[in-house]
Amino acid sequence: MPELLTAAQMRAIEQAAIKSGTVTGLELMERAGSGVIEAIFDEWPELAQPVSADNMSTQSVKRAVILCGPGNNGGDGFVVARRLHDLGWRVKVFLYGDAESLPPDARVNYDRWLKLGSVQMLDAYDRQGGWGCDLLVDALFGTGLKRALPELGELFWNMEDMVNCFPVELGHDIGRPAIVSIDMPSGVCSDSGRVFPYSDSDPWFPAATAHLTVTFHSLKLGHVLHEGPEFCGRVVIKDIGLSCSTEIGTLSRSALIELHSDPKLGRHVCSQAKPLVMYLSKDNDEHKFSHGHALVLTGGAGKTGAGRLAARGALRIGAGLVTLGVPPCAQMEVACQITSLMLTRVERAEELAKTLEDARINALCLGPGLGQDRARDLLPVALRDPKRAVVLDADALSAFADQPEVLFAMLHENCVLTPHGGEFARLFPDLAEKLNSPAEKGPAYSKVDASRAAAARAGCTVLYKGADTVIAAPDGCCAIHTAAYDRAAPWLATAGAGDVLAGFITGLLARGFAPMQAAEAAAWLHVECARQFGPGLIAEDLPEQLPKVLADLS
């Protein structure tokens, strides 16, 4: 699966390639600058129209402002400036920092630009300084930022005004904004997607807001976590010669593998969550018990809807059989609502234990609408067999909020916890506090860090829900599914959607998926169902959309 890298991991890959002698830092910088130009022209074809020698009117000449920072991101910006100049653009270049302190490769490209144009110091933003342009390129900090940028706050705030703001008499307007960040919008932590605050006492979070972010080789964690998608706009990945298809790809892949066990860079590289499509199909010679038997426990009368949603999700995703464990007071209510699902009477722990004597029941779901008292009674029995997969959601998580260590002591490696932000904070208050505290310096504490720590503490897989859903295993493996960019699914903000997700995971566990695989696939399919259905979605629609989604994958 595609990797999601930290800044340190990306630097290690680049340095390994340079050290091998097959590429130089200058070559990588040149490729990066060229990739930015390609991405800009792909996004805004009107900017790619050439300016001929006999058509050099004020209206036809395109204008760019390039903001270069004190590191190699600034070096990429100087390359962009030079390439645009060669295409007939009028380019203004501003430098934040001291040219004498630029890294060697960035300094070379600074000197190359000086042969074509001037560099002004970016020591203050003057809104009246004639910054109007067709294209604004943020090459200030990229992935290397480790602090807040209050001194650039006014600049970031007014970026939109810098595009398309030529005097009216020039009639110069490309009709849409074109703000591009190289690697990462400045002000956003590339490892967490968090924005560094202006100060401890000021809630203002200054950062560049791009319409297009161009990154290289692979997405970074900050592109998909927290506020990253909001500031990045659209993200395009450009190959700069570090992919598997190139000569140095073998070396960079080896470097990436080494990172999996380097404690300084994180034990594992994160991946993007996607389903293993080949395992979602069924073979002709299989029968219902080949795909497992899931048991979903419901609440009492008037509180069975969440459990029924979860059970329907488990059945639709392919579990061979799904049974609802229902207390006597709700049996009639549930019996009137189901057909394909089965029903059995489960009121107390003793009855659950009796039900679980059927070894063919290989996956359980507890929590949706269960009630906390009922959860405290049933969980010790549900978690007794470490070979049986168990999904804990909603009330099953909150039932032990005052004593989370009691819950953790019962858990085993075949469990999956599915907390949203509030439930996570109740189970892991110290981790939530650290995650929700202002990001004082980079790399900032991320949702990946919190999820990995939670999984290690609980000893099982944790799916931390949200638009940026993070799935982590106790051994440090981690995957992210972000419902943003072309996978945005705002319609999932509806009652019962989380219950269906719990059911999806349960059904996949019943089918034999490992906990991490089940959680990854379920998160992806959950969002895909919402995307295909569209506005007006309610939770009942999610399982019914699944057959079409699965058919499209086959």
Coordinates of C-alpha atoms in Angstrom, one line a residue:
M1 CA 0.0 0.0 0.0
P2 CA 1.2 3.6 -0.5
E3 CA 3.3 5.0 2.3
L4 CA 2.6 8.1 4.4
L5 CA 5.9 9.4 5.5
T6 CA 7.2 11.7 8.2
A7 CA 9.6 14.5 7.4
A8 CA 12.5 12.5 8.9
Q9 CA 11.6 9.4 6.8
M10 CA 11.5 11.4 3.6
R11 CA 14.9 13.0 4.4
A12 CA 16.4 9.6 5.0
I13 CA 15.2 8.3 1.7
E14 CA 16.6 11.3 -0.1
Q15 CA 19.9 11.1 1.7
A16 CA 20.2 7.4 1.0
A17 CA 19.7 8.1 -2.7
I18 CA 22.3 11.0 -2.7
K19 CA 24.8 8.9 -0.7
S20 CA 24.5 6.1 -3.3
G21 CA 25.9 8.5 -5.9
T22 CA 23.1 7.9 -8.4
V23 CA 21.6 11.3 -7.9
T24 CA 22.6 14.6 -6.5
G25 CA 20.7 17.0 -4.3
L26 CA 20.8 19.6 -7.1
E27 CA 19.2 17.1 -9.5
L28 CA 16.5 16.3 -7.0
M29 CA 15.8 20.0 -6.5
E30 CA 15.6 20.5 -10.2
R31 CA 13.2 17.7 -10.6
A32 CA 11.1 19.0 -7.8
G33 CA 10.9 22.5 -9.3
S34 CA 10.0 21.0 -12.7
G35 CA 7.3 18.8 -11.0
V36 CA 5.8 21.9 -9.4
I37 CA 5.5 23.6 -12.8
E38 CA 3.9 20.5 -14.4
A39 CA 1.4 20.3 -11.5
I40 CA 0.5 24.0 -11.8
F41 CA -0.1 23.8 -15.6
D42 CA -2.2 20.6 -15.2
E43 CA -4.3 22.3 -12.5
W44 CA -4.7 25.6 -14.4
P45 CA -4.2 25.1 -18.1
E46 CA -4.9 28.8 -18.8
L47 CA -1.6 29.5 -17.1
A48 CA 0.3 27.3 -19.5
Q49 CA -0.6 29.4 -22.5
P50 CA 2.7 30.6 -24.0
V51 CA 3.4 34.3 -24.4
S52 CA 4.7 35.0 -27.9
A53 CA 7.3 37.7 -28.7
D54 CA 4.7 39.7 -30.6
N55 CA 2.1 39.5 -27.8
M56 CA 3.8 41.0 -24.8
S57 CA 1.0 43.4 -23.7
T58 CA 0.5 44.1 -20.1
Q59 CA -2.6 42.0 -20.1
S60 CA -1.0 38.9 -21.7
V61 CA 2.2 38.7 -19.5
K62 CA 1.6 36.4 -16.5
R63 CA 3.0 37.3 -13.2
A64 CA 4.2 35.2 -10.3
V65 CA 5.3 35.8 -6.8
I66 CA 7.6 33.2 -5.3
L67 CA 8.2 33.2 -1.5
C68 CA 11.4 31.3 -0.7
G69 CA 12.4 30.1 2.7
P70 CA 15.7 29.5 4.4
G71 CA 16.0 25.8 3.5
N72 CA 15.8 23.5 0.6
N73 CA 12.1 24.2 0.1
G74 CA 13.3 27.7 -0.8
G75 CA 15.7 26.1 -3.2
D76 CA 12.8 24.4 -5.0
G77 CA 11.2 27.9 -5.2
F78 CA 14.2 29.4 -6.9
V79 CA 14.0 26.6 -9.5
V80 CA 10.3 27.4 -10.1
A81 CA 11.1 31.1 -10.5
R82 CA 13.8 30.3 -13.1
R83 CA 11.5 28.0 -15.0
L84 CA 8.7 30.5 -15.1
H85 CA 11.1 33.2 -16.2
D86 CA 12.2 31.1 -19.1
L87 CA 8.6 30.7 -20.1
G88 CA 8.1 34.5 -20.3
W89 CA 6.6 35.2 -16.9
R90 CA 7.3 38.3 -14.9
V91 CA 8.6 36.9 -11.6
K92 CA 9.1 38.5 -8.2
V93 CA 11.1 36.5 -5.7
F94 CA 11.2 37.2 -2.0
L95 CA 13.5 35.5 0.5
Y96 CA 12.7 34.9 4.1
G97 CA 16.0 34.6 6.0
D98 CA 19.7 35.2 5.2
A99 CA 21.0 34.1 1.8
E100 CA 24.4 33.4 3.4
S101 CA 22.8 30.8 5.6
L102 CA 21.1 28.9 2.7
P103 CA 22.0 25.1 2.4
P104 CA 24.5 24.5 -0.4
D105 CA 22.0 23.3 -3.0
A106 CA 19.5 26.0 -2.3
R107 CA 22.3 28.6 -2.5
V108 CA 23.3 27.3 -5.9
N109 CA 19.8 27.9 -7.2
Y110 CA 19.7 31.3 -5.4
D111 CA 22.8 32.3 -7.4
R112 CA 21.3 30.9 -10.6
W113 CA 18.2 33.0 -10.1
L114 CA 20.3 36.2 -9.5
K115 CA 21.6 36.0 -13.0
L116 CA 18.0 36.4 -14.2
G117 CA 16.3 38.6 -11.6
S118 CA 16.5 40.2 -8.2
V119 CA 15.6 38.9 -4.7
Q120 CA 13.8 41.1 -2.2
M121 CA 13.9 40.3 1.5
L122 CA 10.7 39.1 3.0
D123 CA 11.1 40.9 6.4
A124 CA 7.6 42.3 6.4
Y125 CA 4.4 42.1 4.4
D126 CA 3.2 45.3 2.9
R127 CA -0.3 44.9 1.5
Q128 CA 0.2 48.0 -0.7
G129 CA 3.5 46.7 -2.0
G130 CA 2.3 45.7 -5.5
W131 CA 2.2 41.9 -4.8
G132 CA -0.6 41.3 -7.3
C133 CA -0.1 38.2 -9.4
D134 CA -1.6 35.3 -11.3
L135 CA 0.4 32.7 -9.3
L136 CA 1.7 32.8 -5.7
V137 CA 4.1 30.0 -4.7
D138 CA 4.7 29.3 -1.1
A139 CA 8.2 27.8 -0.9
L140 CA 8.9 29.0 2.6
F141 CA 9.2 25.9 4.9
G142 CA 7.7 22.7 3.4
T143 CA 8.2 19.7 5.7
G144 CA 11.0 21.2 7.8
L145 CA 8.9 23.6 9.9
K146 CA 9.2 23.1 13.7
R147 CA 7.7 26.3 15.1
A148 CA 5.0 28.9 14.8
L149 CA 5.3 31.7 12.3
P150 CA 3.6 34.7 13.9
E151 CA 5.8 37.1 12.0
L152 CA 4.2 35.9 8.8
G153 CA 0.7 35.8 10.1
E154 CA -0.5 38.9 8.2
L155 CA 1.0 37.6 5.0
F156 CA -0.8 34.3 5.3
W157 CA -4.0 36.1 6.2
N158 CA -3.9 38.2 3.0
M159 CA -2.7 35.6 0.6
E160 CA -6.0 35.5 -1.3
D161 CA -5.7 39.2 -1.8
M162 CA -2.3 38.8 -3.5
V163 CA -3.8 36.8 -6.3
N164 CA -5.9 38.6 -9.0
C165 CA -5.5 42.0 -7.4
F166 CA -4.0 44.0 -10.2
P167 CA -5.4 47.5 -10.7
V168 CA -8.7 47.4 -12.5
E169 CA -7.5 49.5 -15.4
L170 CA -5.1 46.7 -16.3
G171 CA -8.0 44.3 -16.8
H172 CA -5.7 41.5 -15.7
D173 CA -7.5 38.6 -14.0
I174 CA -7.2 34.9 -14.7
G175 CA -10.5 34.3 -13.1
R176 CA -9.5 32.1 -10.2
P177 CA -6.9 32.0 -7.5
A178 CA -3.7 30.1 -7.9
I179 CA -1.9 29.6 -4.6
V180 CA 0.5 26.8 -4.6
S181 CA 2.5 25.3 -1.6
I182 CA 5.6 23.2 -2.2
D183 CA 5.5 20.0 -0.1
M184 CA 3.3 21.5 2.7
P185 CA 1.6 24.8 3.4
S186 CA 3.9 26.9 5.6
G187 CA 2.7 26.9 9.2
V188 CA 1.4 23.3 9.1
C189 CA 3.4 20.5 10.8
S190 CA 4.1 17.9 8.1
D191 CA 4.1 15.1 10.7
S192 CA 0.7 15.8 12.3
G193 CA -1.3 18.2 10.1
R194 CA -1.5 20.5 13.1
V195 CA -1.0 24.3 12.8
F196 CA 1.3 25.9 15.3
P197 CA -0.5 28.6 17.3
Y198 CA 0.4 32.3 17.3
S199 CA 1.1 32.2 21.1
D200 CA 0.0 30.5 24.2
S201 CA -2.6 33.2 24.9
D202 CA -3.8 33.8 21.3
P203 CA -6.0 31.2 19.6
W204 CA -5.0 32.4 16.2
F205 CA -3.3 29.7 14.1
P206 CA -1.3 31.4 11.2
A207 CA -0.6 29.2 8.2
A208 CA -0.6 29.5 4.4
T209 CA -3.8 28.3 2.8
A210 CA -3.1 26.7 -0.6
H211 CA -5.3 25.8 -3.5
L212 CA -2.8 23.2 -4.6
T213 CA 0.0 21.5 -2.7
V214 CA 2.7 19.7 -4.7
T215 CA 4.7 17.1 -2.8
F216 CA 7.2 14.6 -3.9
H217 CA 7.6 10.8 -3.9
S218 CA 4.8 10.1 -1.3
L219 CA 2.2 11.8 0.8
K220 CA 3.3 13.0 4.2
L221 CA 1.3 12.4 7.4
G222 CA 0.4 16.1 7.6
H223 CA -1.4 15.9 4.2
V224 CA -4.1 13.6 5.6
L225 CA -4.2 14.3 9.4
H226 CA -6.0 16.9 11.5
E227 CA -6.2 20.3 9.7
G228 CA -3.8 19.3 6.9
P229 CA -6.4 18.7 4.2
E230 CA -8.1 22.1 5.0
F231 CA -4.9 24.0 4.3
C232 CA -3.5 21.9 1.5
G233 CA -6.4 22.3 -1.0
R234 CA -5.7 19.6 -3.5
V235 CA -2.5 17.5 -3.2
V236 CA -0.5 16.3 -6.1
I237 CA 2.4 13.8 -5.8
K238 CA 5.3 14.2 -8.2
D239 CA 7.9 11.6 -8.9
I240 CA 11.5 13.0 -8.5
G241 CA 13.3 9.7 -9.2
L242 CA 12.8 7.9 -5.9
S243 CA 10.0 5.6 -7.0
C244 CA 10.4 1.8 -7.6
S245 CA 10.3 2.4 -11.4
T246 CA 13.6 4.3 -11.4
E247 CA 17.2 3.3 -11.2
I248 CA 17.6 4.4 -7.6
G249 CA 14.2 3.0 -6.6
T250 CA 15.7 -0.2 -5.3
L251 CA 18.0 1.7 -3.0
S252 CA 15.2 4.0 -1.7
R253 CA 13.0 1.0 -1.1
S254 CA 15.7 -0.6 1.0
A255 CA 16.1 2.6 2.9
L256 CA 12.4 2.7 3.5
I257 CA 12.4 -0.9 4.8
E258 CA 15.2 0.0 7.2
L259 CA 13.0 2.8 8.6
H260 CA 10.5 0.3 9.8
S261 CA 12.9 -0.7 12.6
D262 CA 14.6 2.6 13.3
P263 CA 13.4 3.9 16.7
K264 CA 14.6 7.4 15.8
L265 CA 12.3 7.6 12.8
G266 CA 9.3 5.6 14.0
R267 CA 9.1 1.8 14.1
H268 CA 6.7 1.6 11.1
V269 CA 5.9 3.6 8.1
C270 CA 2.2 4.4 8.0
S271 CA 0.2 3.2 5.0
Q272 CA -3.0 4.4 3.4
A273 CA -5.9 2.2 4.4
K274 CA -7.5 0.2 1.6
P275 CA -9.2 -3.2 1.4
L276 CA -7.5 -6.3 0.1
V277 CA -9.9 -6.7 -2.7
M278 CA -9.1 -10.3 -3.5
Y279 CA -10.2 -11.4 -0.1
L280 CA -13.6 -9.7 -0.3
S281 CA -14.9 -12.2 -2.9
K282 CA -16.3 -15.7 -2.2
D283 CA -15.5 -18.9 -3.9
N284 CA -18.1 -21.2 -5.5
D285 CA -17.2 -24.2 -3.3
E286 CA -17.7 -22.4 0.0
H287 CA -20.8 -22.5 2.3
K288 CA -22.2 -20.0 4.9
F289 CA -20.0 -21.3 7.8
S290 CA -16.9 -20.8 5.6
H291 CA -17.5 -17.1 6.2
G292 CA -18.1 -17.2 9.9
H293 CA -20.9 -16.6 12.3
A294 CA -21.1 -13.1 14.0
L295 CA -23.0 -12.4 17.2
V296 CA -24.1 -8.8 17.8
L297 CA -25.5 -7.9 21.2
T298 CA -28.3 -5.3 21.5
G299 CA -29.7 -3.1 24.1
G300 CA -33.1 -3.4 25.7
A301 CA -36.5 -2.4 24.4
G302 CA -36.4 0.8 22.3
K303 CA -32.6 0.6 22.1
T304 CA -32.1 -2.1 19.5
G305 CA -31.7 0.0 16.4
A306 CA -28.0 0.5 16.8
G307 CA -27.4 -3.2 17.2
R308 CA -29.6 -4.0 14.2
L309 CA -27.6 -1.5 12.1
A310 CA -24.3 -3.2 13.1
A311 CA -25.7 -6.7 12.4
R312 CA -27.0 -5.6 9.0
G313 CA -23.6 -4.2 8.2
A314 CA -21.9 -7.5 9.2
L315 CA -24.2 -9.5 7.1
R316 CA -23.9 -7.3 4.0
I317 CA -20.1 -7.4 4.1
G318 CA -20.2 -11.1 3.8
A319 CA -20.4 -12.8 7.2
G320 CA -22.0 -16.2 6.6
L321 CA -24.5 -15.9 9.5
V322 CA -25.3 -13.0 11.8
T323 CA -27.3 -13.4 15.0
L324 CA -28.6 -10.7 17.3
G325 CA -28.3 -11.4 21.0
V326 CA -31.4 -9.7 22.5
P327 CA -32.7 -9.4 26.1
P328 CA -36.3 -10.8 26.6
C329 CA -37.8 -7.3 26.8
A330 CA -36.8 -6.5 23.3
Q331 CA -37.3 -9.9 21.5
M332 CA -40.7 -9.0 20.0
E333 CA -39.4 -5.6 18.9
V334 CA -36.4 -7.2 17.1
A335 CA -38.3 -10.1 15.7
C336 CA -40.7 -7.7 13.9
Q337 CA -37.7 -5.9 12.2
I338 CA -35.5 -8.7 10.8
T339 CA -35.6 -11.4 8.2
S340 CA -32.1 -12.5 7.1
L341 CA -30.7 -11.9 10.6
M342 CA -31.2 -14.5 13.3
L343 CA -32.2 -13.9 16.9
T344 CA -31.2 -15.5 20.2
R345 CA -32.1 -14.6 23.8
V346 CA -29.2 -13.1 25.8
E347 CA -30.0 -11.2 28.9
R348 CA -27.2 -11.9 31.4
A349 CA -23.6 -13.1 31.3
E350 CA -24.7 -16.7 32.0
E351 CA -26.9 -16.8 28.9
L352 CA -24.1 -15.3 26.8
A353 CA -21.7 -17.9 28.1
K354 CA -24.2 -20.6 27.1
T355 CA -24.6 -19.1 23.6
L356 CA -20.8 -18.9 23.1
E357 CA -20.5 -22.6 23.7
D358 CA -21.2 -22.8 19.9
A359 CA -17.6 -22.6 18.7
R360 CA -18.8 -21.6 15.2
I361 CA -19.6 -18.1 16.6
N362 CA -16.2 -16.6 15.8
A363 CA -16.8 -12.8 16.0
L364 CA -18.7 -10.6 18.5
C365 CA -19.8 -7.0 18.5
L366 CA -20.7 -5.2 21.7
G367 CA -21.5 -1.6 22.3
P368 CA -24.0 -0.1 19.8
G369 CA -27.1 0.8 21.9
L370 CA -26.0 -1.8 24.5
G371 CA -26.2 0.3 27.6
Q372 CA -23.3 0.6 30.0
D373 CA -24.7 -1.6 32.8
R374 CA -25.3 -4.4 30.3
A375 CA -21.8 -3.9 28.8
R376 CA -20.2 -4.2 32.2
D377 CA -22.1 -7.5 32.8
L378 CA -21.4 -9.1 29.4
L379 CA -17.9 -8.0 28.5
P380 CA -16.0 -10.3 30.8
V381 CA -17.7 -13.3 29.2
A382 CA -17.4 -11.9 25.7
L383 CA -13.6 -11.4 26.1
R384 CA -13.0 -14.7 27.8
D385 CA -11.8 -16.6 24.7
P386 CA -8.7 -14.9 23.1
K387 CA -9.3 -16.8 19.9
R388 CA -12.7 -15.2 19.3
A389 CA -12.6 -11.7 17.6
V390 CA -14.4 -9.0 19.4
V391 CA -15.4 -5.4 18.3
L392 CA -16.0 -3.0 21.1
D393 CA -17.8 0.2 20.3
A394 CA -19.9 2.9 21.9
D395 CA -21.2 1.8 25.4
A396 CA -18.7 -1.0 25.6
L397 CA -16.0 1.6 25.6
S398 CA -17.6 4.1 27.9
A399 CA -18.7 1.4 30.5
F400 CA -15.1 1.3 31.9
A401 CA -14.3 5.0 31.5
D402 CA -13.7 5.3 35.2
Q403 CA -11.4 2.3 35.3
P404 CA -10.0 1.8 31.8
E405 CA -7.2 -0.5 33.2
V406 CA -9.9 -3.0 34.1
L407 CA -11.0 -3.1 30.5
F408 CA -7.4 -3.3 29.2
A409 CA -6.7 -6.3 31.4
M410 CA -9.5 -8.2 29.7
L411 CA -8.6 -7.4 26.1
H412 CA -6.6 -9.6 23.8
E413 CA -5.0 -9.3 20.4
N414 CA -8.1 -10.2 18.5
C415 CA -10.0 -7.2 19.8
V416 CA -10.8 -4.0 17.9
L417 CA -11.7 -0.8 19.7
T418 CA -13.5 1.9 17.7
P419 CA -13.5 5.1 19.8
H420 CA -14.5 8.5 18.5
G421 CA -12.7 11.5 20.0
G422 CA -14.8 11.6 23.2
E423 CA -14.6 7.9 23.9
F424 CA -10.8 8.0 23.2
A425 CA -10.4 10.8 25.8
R426 CA -12.3 8.7 28.4
L427 CA -10.2 5.6 27.8
F428 CA -6.9 7.4 27.2
P429 CA -7.1 10.7 29.0
D430 CA -3.4 11.4 29.1
L431 CA -3.0 10.7 25.4
A432 CA -6.0 12.8 24.5
E433 CA -4.7 15.7 26.6
K434 CA -1.4 15.6 24.8
L435 CA -3.0 15.4 21.4
N436 CA -5.4 18.3 22.1
S437 CA -2.8 20.6 23.6
P438 CA -1.4 23.4 21.4
A439 CA 1.4 22.2 19.2
E440 CA 4.4 24.1 20.7
K441 CA 7.1 22.7 18.4
G442 CA 7.5 20.2 15.6
P443 CA 7.2 17.5 14.9
A444 CA 4.0 17.9 16.8
Y445 CA 2.2 15.1 18.6
S446 CA -0.1 13.5 16.1
K447 CA -3.2 11.3 16.0
V448 CA -0.9 8.6 14.7
D449 CA 1.3 8.9 17.8
A450 CA -1.8 8.8 20.1
S451 CA -3.3 5.8 18.3
R452 CA -0.1 3.8 18.4
A453 CA 0.3 4.5 22.1
A454 CA -3.3 3.5 22.7
A455 CA -3.0 0.3 20.8
A456 CA 0.2 -0.6 22.7
R457 CA -1.5 0.1 26.0
A458 CA -4.7 -1.8 25.2
G459 CA -2.9 -4.7 23.6
C460 CA -5.2 -4.7 20.6
T461 CA -6.1 -2.8 17.4
V462 CA -7.5 0.7 17.9
L463 CA -9.5 2.4 15.2
Y464 CA -9.6 6.1 16.2
K465 CA -12.6 7.5 14.3
G466 CA -12.9 10.8 12.6
A467 CA -12.5 12.4 9.1
D468 CA -8.9 11.3 9.6
T469 CA -9.5 7.7 10.8
V470 CA -6.3 6.1 12.2
I471 CA -6.0 2.4 12.7
A472 CA -3.1 1.2 14.9
A473 CA -1.9 -2.3 16.0
P474 CA 0.0 -3.0 19.2
D475 CA 3.2 -3.7 17.3
G476 CA 3.2 -0.2 15.8
C477 CA 1.7 -1.0 12.4
C478 CA -0.5 2.0 11.4
A479 CA -2.8 2.9 8.6
I480 CA -4.8 6.1 7.9
H481 CA -8.0 6.6 6.0
T482 CA -8.8 10.2 5.4
A483 CA -12.3 11.2 4.2
A484 CA -10.9 14.3 2.5
Y485 CA -10.0 15.5 -1.0
D486 CA -11.6 13.3 -3.5
R487 CA -12.8 10.9 -0.7
A488 CA -14.6 13.5 1.3
A489 CA -17.9 12.1 2.8
P490 CA -19.5 14.7 5.0
W491 CA -22.8 12.8 4.8
L492 CA -21.3 10.3 7.3
A493 CA -22.0 12.8 10.1
T494 CA -25.3 11.1 10.8
A495 CA -26.7 9.0 13.7
G496 CA -25.9 5.3 13.4
A497 CA -23.0 5.5 10.9
G498 CA -20.5 4.4 13.5
D499 CA -22.7 1.4 14.4
V500 CA -22.6 0.3 10.7
L501 CA -18.8 0.7 10.7
A502 CA -18.6 -1.6 13.8
G503 CA -20.7 -4.1 12.0
F504 CA -18.5 -4.0 8.9
I505 CA -15.5 -4.7 11.0
T506 CA -17.3 -7.5 12.8
G507 CA -18.4 -9.1 9.5
L508 CA -14.8 -9.1 8.1
L509 CA -13.5 -10.6 11.4
A510 CA -16.0 -13.3 11.1
R511 CA -14.8 -14.0 7.6
G512 CA -11.3 -14.5 8.9
F513 CA -9.7 -11.1 8.3
A514 CA -7.0 -10.1 10.8
P515 CA -8.0 -7.3 13.1
M516 CA -5.8 -4.7 11.4
Q517 CA -6.9 -5.8 7.9
A518 CA -10.6 -5.8 8.9
A519 CA -10.5 -2.3 10.4
E520 CA -8.6 -0.9 7.4
A521 CA -11.0 -2.4 4.8
A522 CA -14.1 -1.5 6.8
A523 CA -13.0 2.1 7.1
W524 CA -12.4 2.4 3.4
L525 CA -15.7 0.6 2.4
H526 CA -17.6 2.7 4.9
V527 CA -16.6 5.9 3.3
E528 CA -17.0 4.5 -0.2
C529 CA -20.6 3.6 0.5
A530 CA -21.3 7.2 1.7
R531 CA -19.5 8.7 -1.4
Q532 CA -21.5 6.6 -3.8
F533 CA -24.8 7.3 -2.1
G534 CA -24.2 11.0 -1.7
P535 CA -26.3 13.7 0.1
G536 CA -29.3 12.5 2.0
L537 CA -27.5 9.5 3.4
I538 CA -28.8 7.9 6.6
A539 CA -27.2 5.0 8.4
E540 CA -29.6 2.4 7.0
D541 CA -28.4 3.3 3.5
L542 CA -24.8 2.2 4.2
P543 CA -25.2 -1.5 4.2
E544 CA -27.6 -1.4 1.3
Q545 CA -25.0 0.5 -0.8
L546 CA -22.3 -2.1 -0.1
P547 CA -23.3 -4.6 -2.8
K548 CA -22.7 -2.0 -5.5
V549 CA -19.4 -0.9 -4.0
L550 CA -18.2 -4.5 -3.8
A551 CA -19.4 -5.2 -7.4
D552 CA -17.4 -2.2 -8.6
L553 CA -14.3 -3.5 -6.8
S554 CA -14.5 -7.0 -8.4

